Coordinates of C-alpha atoms and ligand atoms in Angstrom, one line a residue:
M253 CA -40.9 13.8 52.3
S254 CA -42.1 15.1 48.9
L255 CA -44.8 17.6 48.0
F256 CA -46.8 14.5 46.1
L257 CA -46.2 12.1 48.6
D258 CA -47.8 14.6 51.5
C259 CA -50.9 15.4 49.1
V260 CA -51.3 11.6 48.0
N261 CA -51.8 11.4 52.0
G262 CA -53.9 13.6 52.0
L263 CA -52.2 16.5 53.9
K264 CA -52.7 20.2 53.6
I265 CA -49.9 21.7 50.9
E266 CA -49.3 24.7 49.6
R267 CA -49.7 23.9 45.8
P268 CA -50.8 20.9 43.8
P269 CA -48.1 18.8 43.3
V270 CA -47.5 18.0 39.3
W271 CA -47.2 15.0 36.6
F272 CA -48.0 14.0 33.4
M273 CA -49.7 10.8 32.7
R274 CA -47.1 9.6 29.8
Q275 CA -44.4 12.4 30.7
A276 CA -42.2 10.0 28.6
G277 CA -42.9 10.3 25.0
R278 CA -42.8 10.8 21.4
Y279 CA -43.3 15.0 21.8
L280 CA -40.0 14.8 23.4
S281 CA -37.2 14.8 21.1
D282 CA -35.0 13.5 23.6
Y283 CA -37.5 10.8 23.7
R284 CA -37.4 9.9 20.0
R285 CA -33.7 9.9 20.1
T286 CA -33.2 7.5 22.9
R287 CA -36.3 5.3 20.9
A288 CA -33.9 5.1 18.2
K289 CA -31.5 4.2 19.9
A290 CA -33.2 1.1 21.6
G291 CA -35.0 0.0 18.0
S292 CA -38.1 -0.8 19.1
F293 CA -40.5 0.4 21.6
L294 CA -40.3 -3.0 23.5
D295 CA -36.5 -3.1 22.9
L296 CA -36.4 0.0 24.9
C297 CA -39.3 -1.4 27.7
Y298 CA -36.1 -4.1 28.4
N299 CA -33.9 -2.0 28.4
S300 CA -33.3 -0.7 32.2
D301 CA -30.4 1.7 31.1
L302 CA -32.3 3.4 28.5
A303 CA -36.0 2.8 30.2
T304 CA -34.3 4.7 33.3
E305 CA -32.5 7.0 30.9
V306 CA -36.4 8.2 29.5
T307 CA -37.5 8.4 32.7
L308 CA -35.7 11.1 34.1
Q309 CA -35.6 13.4 31.0
P310 CA -39.1 14.8 31.5
I311 CA -38.2 14.9 35.4
E312 CA -35.0 17.3 34.4
K313 CA -36.2 18.9 31.4
F314 CA -39.6 19.9 33.4
G315 CA -38.9 19.9 36.8
F316 CA -41.9 17.0 37.5
D317 CA -42.6 16.6 41.3
A318 CA -42.9 12.7 40.5
A319 CA -41.8 9.7 38.3
I320 CA -43.2 7.1 36.3
L321 CA -41.6 4.1 35.1
F322 CA -41.0 3.4 31.9
A323 CA -42.6 0.3 30.9
D324 CA -46.2 -0.1 29.4
I325 CA -48.6 -2.2 30.3
L326 CA -48.8 -4.4 28.3
L327 CA -45.4 -6.2 29.1
I328 CA -47.5 -8.2 31.3
L329 CA -49.0 -10.3 28.5
D330 CA -45.9 -10.2 26.6
A331 CA -44.6 -11.9 30.0
L332 CA -47.1 -14.4 30.3
G333 CA -46.1 -16.1 26.8
V334 CA -48.3 -14.1 24.5
N335 CA -46.9 -12.5 21.5
V336 CA -46.7 -8.8 21.9
Q337 CA -45.8 -6.3 19.1
F338 CA -45.7 -3.4 19.0
V339 CA -46.2 -1.9 15.4
E340 CA -44.9 1.5 13.8
G341 CA -47.7 4.0 13.2
Q342 CA -50.1 0.9 14.0
G343 CA -50.1 0.7 18.1
P344 CA -50.1 -3.0 19.8
L345 CA -50.7 -6.0 18.0
I346 CA -51.2 -9.2 19.8
E347 CA -52.0 -13.1 19.4
P348 CA -55.6 -12.9 20.4
V349 CA -57.0 -15.6 23.0
K350 CA -60.3 -16.8 22.1
E351 CA -60.6 -20.4 23.8
K352 CA -59.7 -22.1 26.7
K353 CA -56.7 -24.4 25.6
E354 CA -55.5 -21.0 24.5
I355 CA -55.5 -19.4 28.1
E356 CA -54.7 -22.2 29.4
K357 CA -51.2 -22.3 27.7
I358 CA -51.0 -18.9 29.1
N359 CA -51.3 -19.6 32.8
N360 CA -48.1 -19.5 34.4
I361 CA -48.2 -17.0 36.8
H362 CA -45.1 -17.4 38.6
S363 CA -42.6 -17.4 35.5
I364 CA -43.9 -14.0 34.8
H365 CA -40.9 -12.6 36.9
E366 CA -37.7 -13.6 34.8
K367 CA -39.1 -11.8 31.2
L368 CA -40.1 -8.9 33.7
F369 CA -36.4 -8.4 35.9
P370 CA -34.9 -5.5 33.3
V371 CA -38.0 -3.7 34.4
Y372 CA -37.6 -4.4 38.2
E373 CA -34.0 -3.7 37.0
T374 CA -35.3 -0.4 35.9
V375 CA -37.0 0.7 38.9
R376 CA -33.9 0.0 41.1
K377 CA -31.4 2.3 38.5
L378 CA -34.6 5.1 39.1
K379 CA -34.6 4.6 42.9
K380 CA -30.5 5.9 42.8
E381 CA -31.0 8.5 40.6
L382 CA -33.8 10.2 41.1
P383 CA -33.8 13.1 43.5
T384 CA -35.3 12.2 46.9
N385 CA -38.3 14.3 46.7
V386 CA -39.4 13.0 43.7
P387 CA -41.1 9.6 44.0
L388 CA -41.2 7.0 41.5
I389 CA -44.6 5.4 40.7
G390 CA -44.8 1.7 39.2
F391 CA -48.1 1.4 37.4
A392 CA -49.9 -2.0 35.6
G393 CA -52.7 -2.2 33.6
A394 CA -56.3 -3.5 35.3
P395 CA -57.4 -6.7 34.1
W396 CA -60.2 -5.6 32.0
T397 CA -58.2 -3.0 30.2
L398 CA -55.2 -5.9 29.9
A399 CA -58.8 -8.6 29.0
T400 CA -59.3 -5.8 25.8
Y401 CA -55.8 -5.9 24.2
L402 CA -55.8 -10.1 24.9
I403 CA -59.3 -11.1 23.5
N404 CA -59.0 -9.0 20.4
G405 CA -55.6 -7.9 19.4
K406 CA -55.4 -4.9 19.4
G407 CA -57.1 -1.6 20.6
E408 CA -60.3 -0.9 19.7
Q409 CA -63.3 1.5 20.3
G410 CA -66.1 0.7 22.7
S411 CA -64.2 -2.7 23.2
L412 CA -66.7 -4.7 21.9
T413 CA -65.1 -7.9 21.0
A414 CA -64.5 -8.3 24.2
K415 CA -68.1 -7.4 25.6
R416 CA -69.0 -10.0 23.6
F417 CA -66.2 -12.7 24.8
L418 CA -67.8 -11.9 28.6
L419 CA -71.4 -12.4 27.7
E420 CA -71.1 -15.1 25.4
N421 CA -67.8 -17.3 27.3
N422 CA -68.5 -15.7 31.1
K423 CA -66.7 -19.2 32.6
E424 CA -63.3 -18.1 30.2
F425 CA -63.7 -14.8 30.2
E426 CA -64.0 -14.9 34.8
E427 CA -60.7 -16.9 34.1
I428 CA -59.0 -14.7 31.9
I429 CA -59.6 -11.8 34.8
K430 CA -58.6 -14.4 38.0
L431 CA -55.2 -14.9 35.8
L432 CA -54.8 -11.1 35.1
T433 CA -55.5 -10.2 38.9
E434 CA -53.3 -12.5 40.6
A435 CA -50.2 -12.0 37.3
T436 CA -50.4 -8.1 38.2
I437 CA -50.1 -8.7 42.3
E438 CA -47.4 -11.0 41.9
Y439 CA -46.0 -8.0 39.1
L440 CA -46.6 -4.4 41.7
I441 CA -45.2 -6.3 44.5
M442 CA -42.1 -7.1 42.6
Q443 CA -42.2 -3.0 41.8
I444 CA -42.4 -2.5 45.4
K445 CA -40.1 -4.7 46.8
A446 CA -37.4 -2.9 44.0
G447 CA -38.7 0.4 45.5
A448 CA -41.7 1.9 43.9
D449 CA -42.9 4.5 46.3
V450 CA -47.0 5.0 44.7
I451 CA -48.8 2.8 42.5
K452 CA -51.4 3.7 40.1
I453 CA -53.6 1.0 38.3
F454 CA -54.5 1.9 34.2
D455 CA -58.4 0.7 33.4
S456 CA -58.5 3.6 30.2
W457 CA -61.3 1.2 28.6
A458 CA -63.2 0.6 31.9
G459 CA -65.3 3.3 30.2
A460 CA -66.6 0.7 27.6
L461 CA -69.1 -1.4 30.1
N462 CA -71.8 -0.7 31.6
A463 CA -72.2 -0.2 35.2
D464 CA -73.2 -3.8 36.8
M465 CA -70.0 -4.6 34.5
I466 CA -67.6 -1.9 35.8
L467 CA -68.6 -2.8 39.3
R468 CA -67.4 -6.1 38.9
Y469 CA -64.7 -6.3 36.3
S470 CA -63.4 -3.2 36.8
L471 CA -63.5 -1.9 39.9
Q472 CA -63.2 -5.4 42.1
P473 CA -60.4 -7.2 40.2
I474 CA -58.8 -3.6 40.7
K475 CA -59.3 -3.7 44.5
K476 CA -58.3 -7.3 44.9
I477 CA -55.3 -6.8 43.6
V478 CA -54.7 -3.2 46.1
I479 CA -56.2 -5.3 48.9
E480 CA -53.3 -8.0 48.2
V481 CA -50.9 -6.1 47.8
K482 CA -51.7 -3.6 50.7
K483 CA -51.3 -6.9 53.0
K484 CA -47.9 -6.8 52.1
F485 CA -47.0 -3.6 51.8
P486 CA -49.4 -1.5 53.8
K487 CA -47.6 2.0 53.5
T488 CA -47.9 2.1 49.6
P489 CA -50.4 4.4 48.4
F490 CA -52.5 4.0 45.2
I491 CA -54.2 5.7 42.4
V492 CA -56.7 4.4 40.3
F493 CA -58.1 5.5 36.8
P494 CA -61.3 3.8 35.7
R495 CA -61.3 5.9 32.6
S496 CA -64.9 7.2 31.7
V497 CA -66.5 5.4 34.5
N498 CA -69.2 8.7 34.8
T499 CA -71.3 8.7 38.1
I500 CA -69.5 5.5 38.7
Y501 CA -66.5 7.0 40.3
S502 CA -68.4 7.6 43.3
N503 CA -68.4 3.9 43.6
F504 CA -64.5 3.6 43.1
C505 CA -64.2 6.8 45.5
D506 CA -66.1 4.6 48.2
E507 CA -63.4 2.1 47.9
A508 CA -61.1 2.9 51.3
C509 CA -58.5 1.2 49.6
F510 CA -58.1 3.5 47.2
D511 CA -55.9 6.1 47.8
V512 CA -56.1 8.8 45.1
L513 CA -58.8 8.5 42.5
A514 CA -57.7 9.9 38.5
V515 CA -59.9 11.7 36.6
D516 CA -60.8 12.2 33.0
Q517 CA -61.6 15.2 31.3
F518 CA -65.2 14.1 30.4
L519 CA -66.2 14.3 34.2
D520 CA -68.0 17.5 35.3
R521 CA -65.1 19.3 37.2
K522 CA -68.1 21.2 39.2
W523 CA -69.6 17.3 40.4
I524 CA -65.8 16.2 41.0
A525 CA -65.6 19.2 43.3
S526 CA -68.5 18.4 45.6
N527 CA -68.8 14.6 44.9
I528 CA -65.6 13.3 45.2
Q529 CA -63.0 15.3 46.1
P530 CA -64.1 16.1 50.5
K531 CA -63.6 12.2 50.9
K532 CA -60.6 11.5 48.4
V533 CA -57.5 13.0 47.3
I534 CA -58.2 13.5 43.6
Q535 CA -55.9 13.8 40.4
G536 CA -55.6 15.0 36.1
N537 CA -58.3 16.5 35.1
L538 CA -57.1 18.8 32.1
D539 CA -58.0 17.8 28.4
P540 CA -54.4 16.8 27.2
I541 CA -55.7 18.7 24.0
F542 CA -55.1 22.2 25.4
L543 CA -51.4 21.5 25.1
T544 CA -51.6 21.5 21.5
Q545 CA -53.7 25.2 21.6
K546 CA -52.1 28.7 21.6
K547 CA -51.2 29.6 25.4
E548 CA -53.6 32.1 26.1
I549 CA -55.9 29.3 25.2
L550 CA -54.5 26.6 27.4
M551 CA -54.1 29.5 30.5
Q552 CA -57.9 30.2 30.3
E553 CA -58.4 26.3 30.8
L554 CA -55.4 26.3 33.1
K555 CA -57.1 28.8 35.6
K556 CA -60.1 26.6 35.7
V557 CA -59.1 23.3 36.4
T558 CA -57.0 24.9 39.6
Q559 CA -60.0 26.9 40.3
D560 CA -62.2 24.9 40.9
F561 CA -60.1 22.1 42.7
K562 CA -58.9 24.8 45.4
K563 CA -60.8 23.7 47.7
H564 CA -59.5 20.0 48.7
P565 CA -55.9 17.7 48.0
Y566 CA -55.3 17.6 44.3
I567 CA -52.3 16.7 41.8
F568 CA -52.7 18.3 38.4
N569 CA -52.2 15.8 36.1
L570 CA -54.0 15.3 32.5
G571 CA -57.3 13.2 32.2
H572 CA -55.3 11.1 29.7
G573 CA -51.9 10.4 28.6
I574 CA -49.9 13.3 26.6
T575 CA -50.0 12.8 22.7
P576 CA -47.2 12.9 20.3
D577 CA -48.7 16.9 19.0
A578 CA -48.2 18.5 22.3
C579 CA -46.2 21.6 22.3
V580 CA -43.0 21.3 24.5
D581 CA -43.0 25.1 25.1
N582 CA -46.6 24.5 26.5
V583 CA -45.9 21.8 29.2
E584 CA -43.0 24.4 30.0
L585 CA -45.5 26.6 31.0
V586 CA -48.2 24.7 32.7
V587 CA -45.3 23.2 34.8
D588 CA -44.2 26.9 35.6
Y589 CA -47.9 28.1 36.7
I590 CA -48.8 25.2 39.0
K591 CA -45.6 26.1 40.9
G592 CA -46.0 29.8 41.5
L593 CA -49.6 28.8 42.7
K594 CA -51.0 29.4 46.5
F595 CA -53.0 27.7 47.3
Ligands
CP3_765 O1 -44.0 8.3 30.8 C1 -44.9 7.5 30.8 O2 -46.0 7.6 31.4 C2 -44.8 6.3 30.3 C3 -44.7 4.7 30.7 C4 -45.9 4.2 29.8 C5 -46.0 4.3 28.4 N1 -47.2 3.7 28.1 C6 -45.0 4.3 27.6 C7 -46.0 4.0 26.0 C8 -47.4 3.9 30.9 C9 -47.5 4.5 32.2 C10 -48.7 3.5 29.5 C11 -49.2 3.4 30.4 C12 -50.1 2.5 28.7 N2 -49.6 1.5 27.6 C13 -51.7 2.8 28.9 C14 -53.1 3.1 29.6 C15 -52.5 4.8 29.8 C16 -53.3 5.1 28.8 O3 -53.3 5.5 27.8 O4 -54.5 4.9 28.4 C17 -52.4 1.9 28.0 C18 -53.7 1.9 26.9 C19 -51.1 1.4 27.0 C20 -51.2 0.0 25.3 C21 -50.6 1.0 24.7 N3 -49.0 1.5 24.4 C22 -51.0 1.7 23.5 C23 -52.4 1.6 23.4 C24 -49.7 2.6 22.7 C25 -49.6 3.0 21.0 C26 -50.2 4.2 21.3 C27 -49.4 5.5 21.2 O5 -49.6 6.3 22.0 O6 -48.7 5.2 20.4 C28 -48.4 2.0 23.6 C29 -47.5 3.0 22.9 C30 -46.5 3.4 24.0 N4 -46.7 3.4 25.5 C31 -46.0 4.8 23.8 C32 -45.2 4.7 24.7 C33 -44.5 6.0 24.6 C34 -45.9 5.0 22.3 C35 -44.9 4.1 22.1 C36 -43.4 4.4 21.1 O7 -42.5 5.0 21.4 O8 -43.6 4.5 19.6

C-alpha cells in the first residue's frame, strides 16, 4: 500500500500525500531536454520510452507520493481521427468539427487503441520502473472539455463557441458528448488493464457552463464513464476535477462513485472544509501562482491551506496545473514542508 492510496481510500493518515498537477513540464530543465530530444510535444507523448522518462523525472527529483502518466487529454481526439497539433507558444490546434457529417467521419471508437497503443506501453513501463509505494495515476479529459477543443479548434476563454453549438445544434452536440463518453470508457479501461492504479478526470472548462448545463454535460457524462469503468474495475478509485464549478461541487460530492474531488483555487476553503470534506476526500487548492513567489509569501499560504484542510483526509496539490515560470526551489520547499507535517 501507499500513503497516497490510503488517503484516496479515505483512511486516516499521518500527513497529506503530495503531488502536483502537470508535475512533468516546462518548469523542469530535465523535461525541456527530453522534450527537445523527442521533437514535437506529440512525438514525446507517443514515445513510450521518453514519456516514461519525463513521468519519472519529478518523482526522482522531488519525491512526490504519486506519479501521473505523461500524455495529454487531447490524444483521444487525435486517435479518433481529428487532426491535432500543438503549435509552439500557442497551444493545441485542432480541425474544428462543425457539421454532422464531420462527426460521422470521426465516429470510429474501436480503432482508437491502435494510435493510443504507445500510451498503454508507457503505463506498462512505468509500472515496472516506479517504486511500489508510488502509485500511477492514469487520466482522461471529460467529454465537455474535449468537446470545447473539438468544436472550437483551440482553447477559448469562456468556451462560447462550444456553448453556442450546444444550444444551436443540440442533437449534434449530444452525439459528440456520447461519442466522447464511449471512447473515454474504452481508453480508461485500457489504461487500467495496462496498470494505472487511480484515474483522474479533468473537466478544465466545466466552469464555462451554467448550472443546469454543468449537471447535464459535465457531471452526467463523467458519472457514466466512472460507472461503466467501475463495472469492470470496481476497485479503481476516481479523482474528479470539475474546475470552477463553484458551489455545484456539492452535486459532484453527492455522487458515491467519485472517490476524490479535486478542488480549484477559487473556492473558499472554509466552505470546502465544512461542506465537502466531511463527505469526500479532497485534493488541491494551492494557487499555482504562489510557486512563482518569494519563499515567505509561499510559506504563509502553505500554512493556511494545510491548516484549513487538517480535519479530514486531504491530498496536497495545486488548484490547477503548475506553470512554466514556477520556481524549482519552491516545489522542493512545498514537498519538504508537507512531508514534515503531522496531522
Ligand atoms: O505531469 C503531468 O500532469 C503531465 C501530463 C499532462 C499534460 N497535460 C502534459 C502537457 C496532463 C495530465 C495534461 C492535461 C491537460 N492537457 C489538460 C487538463 C488539465 C488542465 O491543465 O486544465 C488540458 C486542458 C490539456 C490540453 C493542453 N495541453 C493545453 C491547453 C496545452 C497548452 C498549454 C500549455 O500549458 O502549454 C497542452 C500542452 C501540454 N500538455 C504541455 C504538457 C507538459 C506543455 C507542452 C510542451 O512541452 O510544449
